[in-house]
PDB file of C-alpha atoms and ligand atoms in Angstrom:
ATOM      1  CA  UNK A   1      12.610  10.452   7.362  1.00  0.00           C
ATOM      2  CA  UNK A   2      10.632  13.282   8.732  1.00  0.00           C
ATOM      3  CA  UNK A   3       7.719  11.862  10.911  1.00  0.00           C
ATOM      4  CA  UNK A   4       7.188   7.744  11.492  1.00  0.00           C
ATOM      5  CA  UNK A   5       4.172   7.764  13.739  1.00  0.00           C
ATOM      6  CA  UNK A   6       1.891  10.286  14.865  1.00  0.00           C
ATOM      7  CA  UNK A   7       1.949  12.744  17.322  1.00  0.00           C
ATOM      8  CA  UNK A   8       0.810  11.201  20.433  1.00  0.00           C
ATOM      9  CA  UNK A   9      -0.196  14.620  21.546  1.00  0.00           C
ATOM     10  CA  UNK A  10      -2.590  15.412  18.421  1.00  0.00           C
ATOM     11  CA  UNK A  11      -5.717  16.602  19.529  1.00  0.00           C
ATOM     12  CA  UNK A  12      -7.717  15.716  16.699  1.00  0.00           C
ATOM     13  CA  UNK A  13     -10.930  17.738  18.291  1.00  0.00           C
ATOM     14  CA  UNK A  14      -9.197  21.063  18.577  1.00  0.00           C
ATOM     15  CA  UNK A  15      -9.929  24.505  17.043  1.00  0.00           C
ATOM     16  CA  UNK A  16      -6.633  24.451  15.656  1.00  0.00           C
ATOM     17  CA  UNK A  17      -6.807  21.406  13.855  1.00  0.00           C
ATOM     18  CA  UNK A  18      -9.979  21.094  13.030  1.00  0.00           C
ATOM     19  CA  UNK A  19     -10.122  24.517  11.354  1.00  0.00           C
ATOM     20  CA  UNK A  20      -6.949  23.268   9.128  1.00  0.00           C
ATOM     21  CA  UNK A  21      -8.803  19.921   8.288  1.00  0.00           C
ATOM     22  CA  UNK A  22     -11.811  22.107   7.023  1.00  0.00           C
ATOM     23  CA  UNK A  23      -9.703  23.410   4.329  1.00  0.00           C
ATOM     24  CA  UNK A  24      -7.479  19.916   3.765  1.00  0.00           C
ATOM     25  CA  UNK A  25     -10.708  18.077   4.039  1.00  0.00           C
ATOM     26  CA  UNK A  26     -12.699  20.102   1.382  1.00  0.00           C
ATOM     27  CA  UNK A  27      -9.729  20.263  -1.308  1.00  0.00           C
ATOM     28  CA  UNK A  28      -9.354  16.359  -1.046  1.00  0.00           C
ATOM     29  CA  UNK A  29     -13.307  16.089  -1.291  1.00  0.00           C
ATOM     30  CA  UNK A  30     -13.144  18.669  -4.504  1.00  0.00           C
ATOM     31  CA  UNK A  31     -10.188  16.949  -5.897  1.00  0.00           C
ATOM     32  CA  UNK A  32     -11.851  14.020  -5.850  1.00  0.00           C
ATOM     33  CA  UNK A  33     -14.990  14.932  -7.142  1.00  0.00           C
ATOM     34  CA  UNK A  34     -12.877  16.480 -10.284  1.00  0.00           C
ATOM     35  CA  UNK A  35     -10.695  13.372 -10.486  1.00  0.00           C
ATOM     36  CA  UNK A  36     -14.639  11.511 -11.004  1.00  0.00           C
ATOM     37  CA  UNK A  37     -15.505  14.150 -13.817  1.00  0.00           C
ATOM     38  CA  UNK A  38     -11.950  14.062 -15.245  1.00  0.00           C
ATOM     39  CA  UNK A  39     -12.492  10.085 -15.885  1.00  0.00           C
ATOM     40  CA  UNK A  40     -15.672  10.198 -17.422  1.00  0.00           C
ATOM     41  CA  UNK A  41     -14.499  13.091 -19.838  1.00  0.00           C
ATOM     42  CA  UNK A  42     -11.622  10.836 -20.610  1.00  0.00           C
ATOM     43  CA  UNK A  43     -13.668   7.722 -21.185  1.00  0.00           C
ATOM     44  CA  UNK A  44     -15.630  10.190 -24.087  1.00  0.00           C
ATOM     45  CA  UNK A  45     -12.342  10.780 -25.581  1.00  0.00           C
ATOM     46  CA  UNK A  46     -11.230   7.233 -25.294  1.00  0.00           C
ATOM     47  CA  UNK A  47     -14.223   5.408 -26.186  1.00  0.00           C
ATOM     48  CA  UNK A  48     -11.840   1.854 -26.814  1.00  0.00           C
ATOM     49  CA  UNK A  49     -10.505   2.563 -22.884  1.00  0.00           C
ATOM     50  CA  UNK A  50     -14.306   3.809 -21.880  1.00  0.00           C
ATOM     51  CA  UNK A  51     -15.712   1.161 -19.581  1.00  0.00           C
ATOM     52  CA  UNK A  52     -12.062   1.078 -17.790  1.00  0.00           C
ATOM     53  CA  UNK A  53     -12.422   4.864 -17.340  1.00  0.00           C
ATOM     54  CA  UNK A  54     -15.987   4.953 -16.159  1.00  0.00           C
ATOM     55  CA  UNK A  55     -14.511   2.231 -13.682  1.00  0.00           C
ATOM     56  CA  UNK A  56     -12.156   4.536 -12.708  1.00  0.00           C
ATOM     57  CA  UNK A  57     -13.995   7.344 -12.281  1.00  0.00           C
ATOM     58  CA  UNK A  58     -16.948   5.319 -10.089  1.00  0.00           C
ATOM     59  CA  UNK A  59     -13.699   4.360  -7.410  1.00  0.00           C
ATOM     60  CA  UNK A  60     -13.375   8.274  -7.683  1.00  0.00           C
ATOM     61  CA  UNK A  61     -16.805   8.996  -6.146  1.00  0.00           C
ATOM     62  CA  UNK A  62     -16.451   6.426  -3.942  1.00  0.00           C
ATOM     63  CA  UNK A  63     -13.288   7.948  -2.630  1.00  0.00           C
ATOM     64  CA  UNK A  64     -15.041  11.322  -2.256  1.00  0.00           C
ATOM     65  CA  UNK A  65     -17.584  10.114  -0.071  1.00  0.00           C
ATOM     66  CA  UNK A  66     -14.733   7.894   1.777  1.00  0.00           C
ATOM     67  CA  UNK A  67     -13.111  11.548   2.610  1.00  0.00           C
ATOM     68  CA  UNK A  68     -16.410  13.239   3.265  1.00  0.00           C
ATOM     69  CA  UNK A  69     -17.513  10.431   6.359  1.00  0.00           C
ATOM     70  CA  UNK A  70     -13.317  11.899   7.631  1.00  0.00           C
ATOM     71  CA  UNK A  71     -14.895  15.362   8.118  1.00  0.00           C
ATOM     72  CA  UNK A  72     -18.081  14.275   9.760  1.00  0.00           C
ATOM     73  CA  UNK A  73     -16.129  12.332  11.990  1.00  0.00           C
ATOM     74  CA  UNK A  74     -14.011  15.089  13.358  1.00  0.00           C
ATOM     75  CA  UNK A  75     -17.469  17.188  13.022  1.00  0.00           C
ATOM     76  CA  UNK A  76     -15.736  19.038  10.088  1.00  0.00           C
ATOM     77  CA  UNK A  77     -17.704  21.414   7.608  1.00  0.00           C
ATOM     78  CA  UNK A  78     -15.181  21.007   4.267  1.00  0.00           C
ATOM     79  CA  UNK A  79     -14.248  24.305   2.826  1.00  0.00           C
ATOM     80  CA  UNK A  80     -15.461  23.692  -0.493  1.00  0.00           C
ATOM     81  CA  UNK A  81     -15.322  27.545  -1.882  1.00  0.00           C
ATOM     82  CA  UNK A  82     -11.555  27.230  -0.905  1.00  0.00           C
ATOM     83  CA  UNK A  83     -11.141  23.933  -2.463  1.00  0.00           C
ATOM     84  CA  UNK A  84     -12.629  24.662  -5.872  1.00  0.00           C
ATOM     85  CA  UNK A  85     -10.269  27.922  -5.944  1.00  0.00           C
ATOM     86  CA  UNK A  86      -7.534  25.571  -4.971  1.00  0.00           C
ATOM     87  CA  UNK A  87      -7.634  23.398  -8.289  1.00  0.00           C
ATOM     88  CA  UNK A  88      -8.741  25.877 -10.472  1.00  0.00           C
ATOM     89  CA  UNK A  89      -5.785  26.222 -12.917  1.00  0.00           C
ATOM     90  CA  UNK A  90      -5.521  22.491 -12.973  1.00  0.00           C
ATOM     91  CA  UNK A  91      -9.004  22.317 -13.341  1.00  0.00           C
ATOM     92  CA  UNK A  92      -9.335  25.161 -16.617  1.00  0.00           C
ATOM     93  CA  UNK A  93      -6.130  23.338 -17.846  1.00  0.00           C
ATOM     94  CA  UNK A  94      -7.800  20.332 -18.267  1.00  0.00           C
ATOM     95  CA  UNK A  95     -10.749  21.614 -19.376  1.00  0.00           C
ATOM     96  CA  UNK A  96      -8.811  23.749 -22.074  1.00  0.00           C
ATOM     97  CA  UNK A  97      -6.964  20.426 -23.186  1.00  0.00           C
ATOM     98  CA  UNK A  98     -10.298  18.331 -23.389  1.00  0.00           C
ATOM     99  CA  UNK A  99     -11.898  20.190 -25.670  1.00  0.00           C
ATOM    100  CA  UNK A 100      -8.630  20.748 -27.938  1.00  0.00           C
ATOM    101  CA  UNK A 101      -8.891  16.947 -28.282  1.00  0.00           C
ATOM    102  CA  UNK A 102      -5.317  16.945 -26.163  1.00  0.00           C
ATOM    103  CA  UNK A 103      -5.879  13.076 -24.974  1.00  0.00           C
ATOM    104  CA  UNK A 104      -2.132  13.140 -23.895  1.00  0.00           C
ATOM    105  CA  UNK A 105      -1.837  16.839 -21.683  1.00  0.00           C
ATOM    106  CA  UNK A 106      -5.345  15.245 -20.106  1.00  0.00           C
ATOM    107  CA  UNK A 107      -3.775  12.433 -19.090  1.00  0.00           C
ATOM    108  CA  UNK A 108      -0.690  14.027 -17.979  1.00  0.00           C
ATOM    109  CA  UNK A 109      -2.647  16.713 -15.909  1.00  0.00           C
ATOM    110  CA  UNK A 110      -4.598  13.806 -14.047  1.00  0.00           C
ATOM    111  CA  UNK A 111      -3.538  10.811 -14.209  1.00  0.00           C
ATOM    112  CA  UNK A 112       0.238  11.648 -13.448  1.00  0.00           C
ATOM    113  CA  UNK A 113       0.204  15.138 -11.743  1.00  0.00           C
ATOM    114  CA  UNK A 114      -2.748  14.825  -9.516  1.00  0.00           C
ATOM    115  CA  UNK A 115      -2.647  11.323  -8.619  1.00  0.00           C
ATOM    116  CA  UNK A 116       0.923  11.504  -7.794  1.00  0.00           C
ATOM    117  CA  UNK A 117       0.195  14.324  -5.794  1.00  0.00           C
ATOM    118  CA  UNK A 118      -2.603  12.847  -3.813  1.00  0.00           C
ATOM    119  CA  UNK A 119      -0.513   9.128  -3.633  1.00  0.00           C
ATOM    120  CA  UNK A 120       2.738  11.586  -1.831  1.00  0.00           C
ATOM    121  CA  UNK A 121      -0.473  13.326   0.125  1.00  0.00           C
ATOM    122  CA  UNK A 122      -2.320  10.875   1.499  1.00  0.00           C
ATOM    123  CA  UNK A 123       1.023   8.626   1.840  1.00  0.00           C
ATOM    124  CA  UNK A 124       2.484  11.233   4.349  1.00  0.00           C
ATOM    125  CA  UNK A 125      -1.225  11.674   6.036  1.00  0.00           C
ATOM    126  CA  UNK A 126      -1.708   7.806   7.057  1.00  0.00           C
ATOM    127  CA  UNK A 127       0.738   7.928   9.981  1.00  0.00           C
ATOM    128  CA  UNK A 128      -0.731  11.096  11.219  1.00  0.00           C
ATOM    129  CA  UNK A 129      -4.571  10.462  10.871  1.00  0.00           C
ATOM    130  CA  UNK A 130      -7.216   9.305  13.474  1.00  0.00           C
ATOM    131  CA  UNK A 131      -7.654   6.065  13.036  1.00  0.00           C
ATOM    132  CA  UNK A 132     -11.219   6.586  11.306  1.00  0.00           C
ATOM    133  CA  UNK A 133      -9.271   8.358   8.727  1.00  0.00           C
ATOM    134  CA  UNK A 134      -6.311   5.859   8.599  1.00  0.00           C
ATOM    135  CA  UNK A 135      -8.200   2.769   7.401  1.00  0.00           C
ATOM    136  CA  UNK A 136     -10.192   5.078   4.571  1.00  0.00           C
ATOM    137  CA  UNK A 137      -7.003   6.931   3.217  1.00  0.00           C
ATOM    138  CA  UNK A 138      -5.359   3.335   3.108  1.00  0.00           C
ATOM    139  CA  UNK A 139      -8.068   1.605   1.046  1.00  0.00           C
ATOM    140  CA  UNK A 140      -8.088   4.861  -0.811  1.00  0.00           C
ATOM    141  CA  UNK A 141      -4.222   4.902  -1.722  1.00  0.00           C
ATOM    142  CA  UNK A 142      -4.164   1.829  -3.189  1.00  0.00           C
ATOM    143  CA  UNK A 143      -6.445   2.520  -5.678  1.00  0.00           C
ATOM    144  CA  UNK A 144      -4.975   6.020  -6.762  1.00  0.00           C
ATOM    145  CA  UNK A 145      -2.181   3.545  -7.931  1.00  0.00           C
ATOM    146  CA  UNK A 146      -3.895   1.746 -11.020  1.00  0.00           C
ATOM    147  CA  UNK A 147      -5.351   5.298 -12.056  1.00  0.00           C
ATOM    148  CA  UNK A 148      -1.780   6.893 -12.373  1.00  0.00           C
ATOM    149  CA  UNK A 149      -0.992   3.095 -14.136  1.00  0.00           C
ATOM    150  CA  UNK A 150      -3.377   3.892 -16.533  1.00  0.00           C
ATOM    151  CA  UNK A 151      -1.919   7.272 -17.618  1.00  0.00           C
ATOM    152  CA  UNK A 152       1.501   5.222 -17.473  1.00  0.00           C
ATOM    153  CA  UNK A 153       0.602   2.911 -19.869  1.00  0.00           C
ATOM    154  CA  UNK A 154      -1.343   4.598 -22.250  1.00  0.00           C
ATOM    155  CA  UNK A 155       1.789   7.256 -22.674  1.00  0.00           C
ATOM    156  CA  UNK A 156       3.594   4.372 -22.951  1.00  0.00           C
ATOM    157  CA  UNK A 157       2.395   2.950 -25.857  1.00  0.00           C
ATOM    158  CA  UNK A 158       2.257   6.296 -27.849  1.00  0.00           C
ATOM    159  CA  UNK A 159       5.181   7.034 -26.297  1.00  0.00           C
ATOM    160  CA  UNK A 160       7.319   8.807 -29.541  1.00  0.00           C
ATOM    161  CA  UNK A 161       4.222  10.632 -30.729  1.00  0.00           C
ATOM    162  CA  UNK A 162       3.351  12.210 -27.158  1.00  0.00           C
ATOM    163  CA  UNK A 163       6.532  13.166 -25.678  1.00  0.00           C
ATOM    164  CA  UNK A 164       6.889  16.589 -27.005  1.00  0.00           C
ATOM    165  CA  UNK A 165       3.167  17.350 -26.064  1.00  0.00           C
ATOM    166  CA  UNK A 166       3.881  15.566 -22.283  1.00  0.00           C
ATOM    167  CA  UNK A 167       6.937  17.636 -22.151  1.00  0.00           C
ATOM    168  CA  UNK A 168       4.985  20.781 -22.602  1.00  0.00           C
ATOM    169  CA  UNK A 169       2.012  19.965 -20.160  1.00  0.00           C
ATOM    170  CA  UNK A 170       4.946  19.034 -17.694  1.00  0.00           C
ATOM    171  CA  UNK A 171       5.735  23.221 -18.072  1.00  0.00           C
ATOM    172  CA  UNK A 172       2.820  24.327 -18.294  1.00  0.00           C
ATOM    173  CA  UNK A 173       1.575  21.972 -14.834  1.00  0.00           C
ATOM    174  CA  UNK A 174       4.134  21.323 -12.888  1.00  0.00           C
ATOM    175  CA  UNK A 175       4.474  25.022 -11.552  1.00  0.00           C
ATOM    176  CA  UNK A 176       1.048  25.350 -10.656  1.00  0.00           C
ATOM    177  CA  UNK A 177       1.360  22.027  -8.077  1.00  0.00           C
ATOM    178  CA  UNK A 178       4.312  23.558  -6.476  1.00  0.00           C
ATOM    179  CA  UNK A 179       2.317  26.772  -5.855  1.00  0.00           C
ATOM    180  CA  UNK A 180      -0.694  24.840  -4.612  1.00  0.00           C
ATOM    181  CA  UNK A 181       1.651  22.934  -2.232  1.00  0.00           C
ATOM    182  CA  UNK A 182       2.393  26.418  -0.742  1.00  0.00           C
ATOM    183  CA  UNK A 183      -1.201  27.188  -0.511  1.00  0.00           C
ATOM    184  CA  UNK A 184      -1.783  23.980   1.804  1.00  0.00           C
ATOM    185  CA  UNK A 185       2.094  23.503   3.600  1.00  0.00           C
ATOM    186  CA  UNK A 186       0.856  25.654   6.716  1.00  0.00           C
ATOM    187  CA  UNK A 187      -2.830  23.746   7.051  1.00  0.00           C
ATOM    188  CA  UNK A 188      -0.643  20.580   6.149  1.00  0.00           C
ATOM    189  CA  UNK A 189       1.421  21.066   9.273  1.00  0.00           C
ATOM    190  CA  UNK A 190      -0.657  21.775  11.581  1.00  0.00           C
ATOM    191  CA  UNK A 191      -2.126  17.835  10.481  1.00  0.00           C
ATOM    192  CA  UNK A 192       1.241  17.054  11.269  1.00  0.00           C
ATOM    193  CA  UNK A 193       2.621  16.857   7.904  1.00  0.00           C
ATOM    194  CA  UNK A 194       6.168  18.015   6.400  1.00  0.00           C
ATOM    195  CA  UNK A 195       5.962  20.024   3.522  1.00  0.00           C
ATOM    196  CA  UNK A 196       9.429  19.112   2.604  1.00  0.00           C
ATOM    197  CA  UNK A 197       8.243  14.762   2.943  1.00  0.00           C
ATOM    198  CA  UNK A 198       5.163  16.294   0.355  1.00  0.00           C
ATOM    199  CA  UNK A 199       7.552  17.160  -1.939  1.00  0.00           C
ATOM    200  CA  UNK A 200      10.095  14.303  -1.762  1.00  0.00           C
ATOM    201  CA  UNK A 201       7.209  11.989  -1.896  1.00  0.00           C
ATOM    202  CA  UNK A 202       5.643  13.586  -4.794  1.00  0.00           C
ATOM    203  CA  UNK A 203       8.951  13.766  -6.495  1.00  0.00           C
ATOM    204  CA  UNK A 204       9.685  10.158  -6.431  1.00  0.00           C
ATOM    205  CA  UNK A 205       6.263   8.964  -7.577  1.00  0.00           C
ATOM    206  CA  UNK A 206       6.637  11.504 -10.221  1.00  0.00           C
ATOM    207  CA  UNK A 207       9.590  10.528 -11.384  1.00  0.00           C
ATOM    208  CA  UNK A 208       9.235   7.091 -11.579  1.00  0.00           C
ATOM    209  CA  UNK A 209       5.910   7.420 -13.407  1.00  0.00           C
ATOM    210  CA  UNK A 210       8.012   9.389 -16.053  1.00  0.00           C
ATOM    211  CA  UNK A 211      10.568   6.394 -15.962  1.00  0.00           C
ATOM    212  CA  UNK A 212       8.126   3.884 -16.581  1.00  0.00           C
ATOM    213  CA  UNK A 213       6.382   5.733 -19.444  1.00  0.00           C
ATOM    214  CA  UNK A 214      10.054   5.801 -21.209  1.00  0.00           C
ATOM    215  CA  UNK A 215      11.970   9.219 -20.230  1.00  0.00           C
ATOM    216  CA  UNK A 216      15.678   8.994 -19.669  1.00  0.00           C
ATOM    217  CA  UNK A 217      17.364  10.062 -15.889  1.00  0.00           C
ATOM    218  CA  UNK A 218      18.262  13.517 -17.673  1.00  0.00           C
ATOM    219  CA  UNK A 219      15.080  13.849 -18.727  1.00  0.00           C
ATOM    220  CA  UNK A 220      13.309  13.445 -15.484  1.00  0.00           C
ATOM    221  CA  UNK A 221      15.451  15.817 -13.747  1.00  0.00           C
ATOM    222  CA  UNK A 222      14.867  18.339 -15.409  1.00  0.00           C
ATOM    223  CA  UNK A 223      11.374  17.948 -15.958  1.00  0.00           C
ATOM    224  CA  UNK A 224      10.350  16.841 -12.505  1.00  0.00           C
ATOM    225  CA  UNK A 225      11.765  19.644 -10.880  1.00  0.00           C
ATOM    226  CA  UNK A 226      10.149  22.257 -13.425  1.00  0.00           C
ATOM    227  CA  UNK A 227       9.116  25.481 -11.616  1.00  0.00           C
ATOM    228  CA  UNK A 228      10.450  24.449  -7.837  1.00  0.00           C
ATOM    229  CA  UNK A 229      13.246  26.841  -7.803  1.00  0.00           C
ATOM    230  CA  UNK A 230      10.728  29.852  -7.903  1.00  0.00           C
ATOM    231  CA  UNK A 231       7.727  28.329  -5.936  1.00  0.00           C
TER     232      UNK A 231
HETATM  233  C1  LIG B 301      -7.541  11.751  -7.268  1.00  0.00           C
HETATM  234  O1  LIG B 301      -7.795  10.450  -7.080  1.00  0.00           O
HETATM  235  C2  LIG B 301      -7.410  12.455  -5.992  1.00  0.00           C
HETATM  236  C3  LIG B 301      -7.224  13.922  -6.094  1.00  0.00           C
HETATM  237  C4  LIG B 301      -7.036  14.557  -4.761  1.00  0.00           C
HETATM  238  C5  LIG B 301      -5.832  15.428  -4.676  1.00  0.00           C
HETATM  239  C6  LIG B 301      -5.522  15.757  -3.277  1.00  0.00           C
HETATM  240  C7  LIG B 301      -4.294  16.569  -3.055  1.00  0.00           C
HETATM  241  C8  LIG B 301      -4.108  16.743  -1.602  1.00  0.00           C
HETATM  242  C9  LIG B 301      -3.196  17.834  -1.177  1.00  0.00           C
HETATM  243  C10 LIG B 301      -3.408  18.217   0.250  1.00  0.00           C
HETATM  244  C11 LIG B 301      -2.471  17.622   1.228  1.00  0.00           C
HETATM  245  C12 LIG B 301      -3.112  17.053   2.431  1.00  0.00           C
HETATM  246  C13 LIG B 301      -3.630  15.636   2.324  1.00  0.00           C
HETATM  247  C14 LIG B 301      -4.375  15.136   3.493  1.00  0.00           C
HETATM  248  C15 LIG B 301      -5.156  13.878   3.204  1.00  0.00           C
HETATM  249  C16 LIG B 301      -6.466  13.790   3.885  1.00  0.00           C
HETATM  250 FE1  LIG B 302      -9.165   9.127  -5.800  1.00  0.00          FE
HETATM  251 FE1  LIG B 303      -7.417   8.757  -8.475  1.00  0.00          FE
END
């Protein structure tokens, strides 16, 4: 295991870090804010699964403004021009899908891609944060958990007529997270966190989300690991 505790010698107030945080800070602010929009646009699509999704999307905001008190703490300005560049693939993607009526790519794009990616994220952060930023990211995590559940379960129970279309938002997705994870690996490290602990944690959460929705072993490996040879 990579890193167990913090760096005692993390100096939370320097240029250094807090010029890397400025950048982490705004793409978790702007991926949350999307994640809130996301939700909503999913509840219109799903109107049986809308007051669920509208829940969903509400804890969104509320994790937002969770990560936007983290920056004032550490008298951070997010780097929101960064951020929205950061997700915008993911973001057109979804958009694309939306309005192509593609409930199951939606799904797939945020409810299983981006929430495992911000579970392995903000995992790997807790034992390096300040302790303002601690407590928040673990209320936070917890609740990223029943939003990748619902994506889990509702792939689930369609699961025959959906896998071919998960498969293909898997290859069209997947290689755009490993590129954005090499957009944020050097920021990420200077916050004291492993790009190579990103990935393993992202892997496993990703993986078992395609387990419980009903793909076999052989399927997983080869779709989990889509697109990392060449990022
Ligand atoms: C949906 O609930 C959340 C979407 C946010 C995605 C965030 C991805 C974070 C990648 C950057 C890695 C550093 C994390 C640091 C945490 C403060
Ligand atoms: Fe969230
Ligand atoms: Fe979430």
């Amino acid at each position: 295991m990579p890193q167990l505790q913090a760096n005692p010698e993390t100096d939370f107030y320097s240029e250094a870090y807090r010029d890397a945080y400025a950048r982490i800070n705004g793409i978790v602010i702007e991926g949350e804010q999307e994640a809130h929009e996301n939700y909503i646009r999913l509840g219109e699509l799903l109107p049986d699964s809308k007051d669920e999704l509208v829940g969903l999307s509400k804890m969104e905001a509320r994790h937002r403004k969770g990560f936007e008190a983290c920056g004032r703490n550490l008298n951070v300005v997010p780097d929101l021009g960064f951020a929205s560049q950061f997700f915008a693939d993911l973001h057109s993607n979804f958009q694309q899908a939306a309005s192509e009526n593609k409930i199951p790519t939606c799904l797939v794009i945020q409810s299983l891609i981006i929430e495992c990616f911000a579970i392995a994220a903000y995992n790997i952060y807790i034992p390096v944060a300040d302790d303002f930023a601690r407590k928040i990211t673990e209320s936070v995590v917890k609740e990223e958990y029943s939003h990748l559940n619902f994506g889990e379960e509702w792939l689930k129970a369609n699961f025959e007529e959906v896998k071919t279309e998960v498969e293909a938002a898997n290859r069209q997705n997947l290689p755009i997270v490993w590129r954005m994870l090499n957009e944020v690996d050097q920021d990420a490290k200077v916050l004291g966190m492993e790009k190579e602990a990103l990935v393993e944690d992202f892997m496993i959460q990703y993986g078992e989300a395609l387990s419980n929705i009903g793909f076999t072993t052989r399927d997983i490996m080869k779709m989990s690991a889509y697109g990392l040879a060449t990022a």
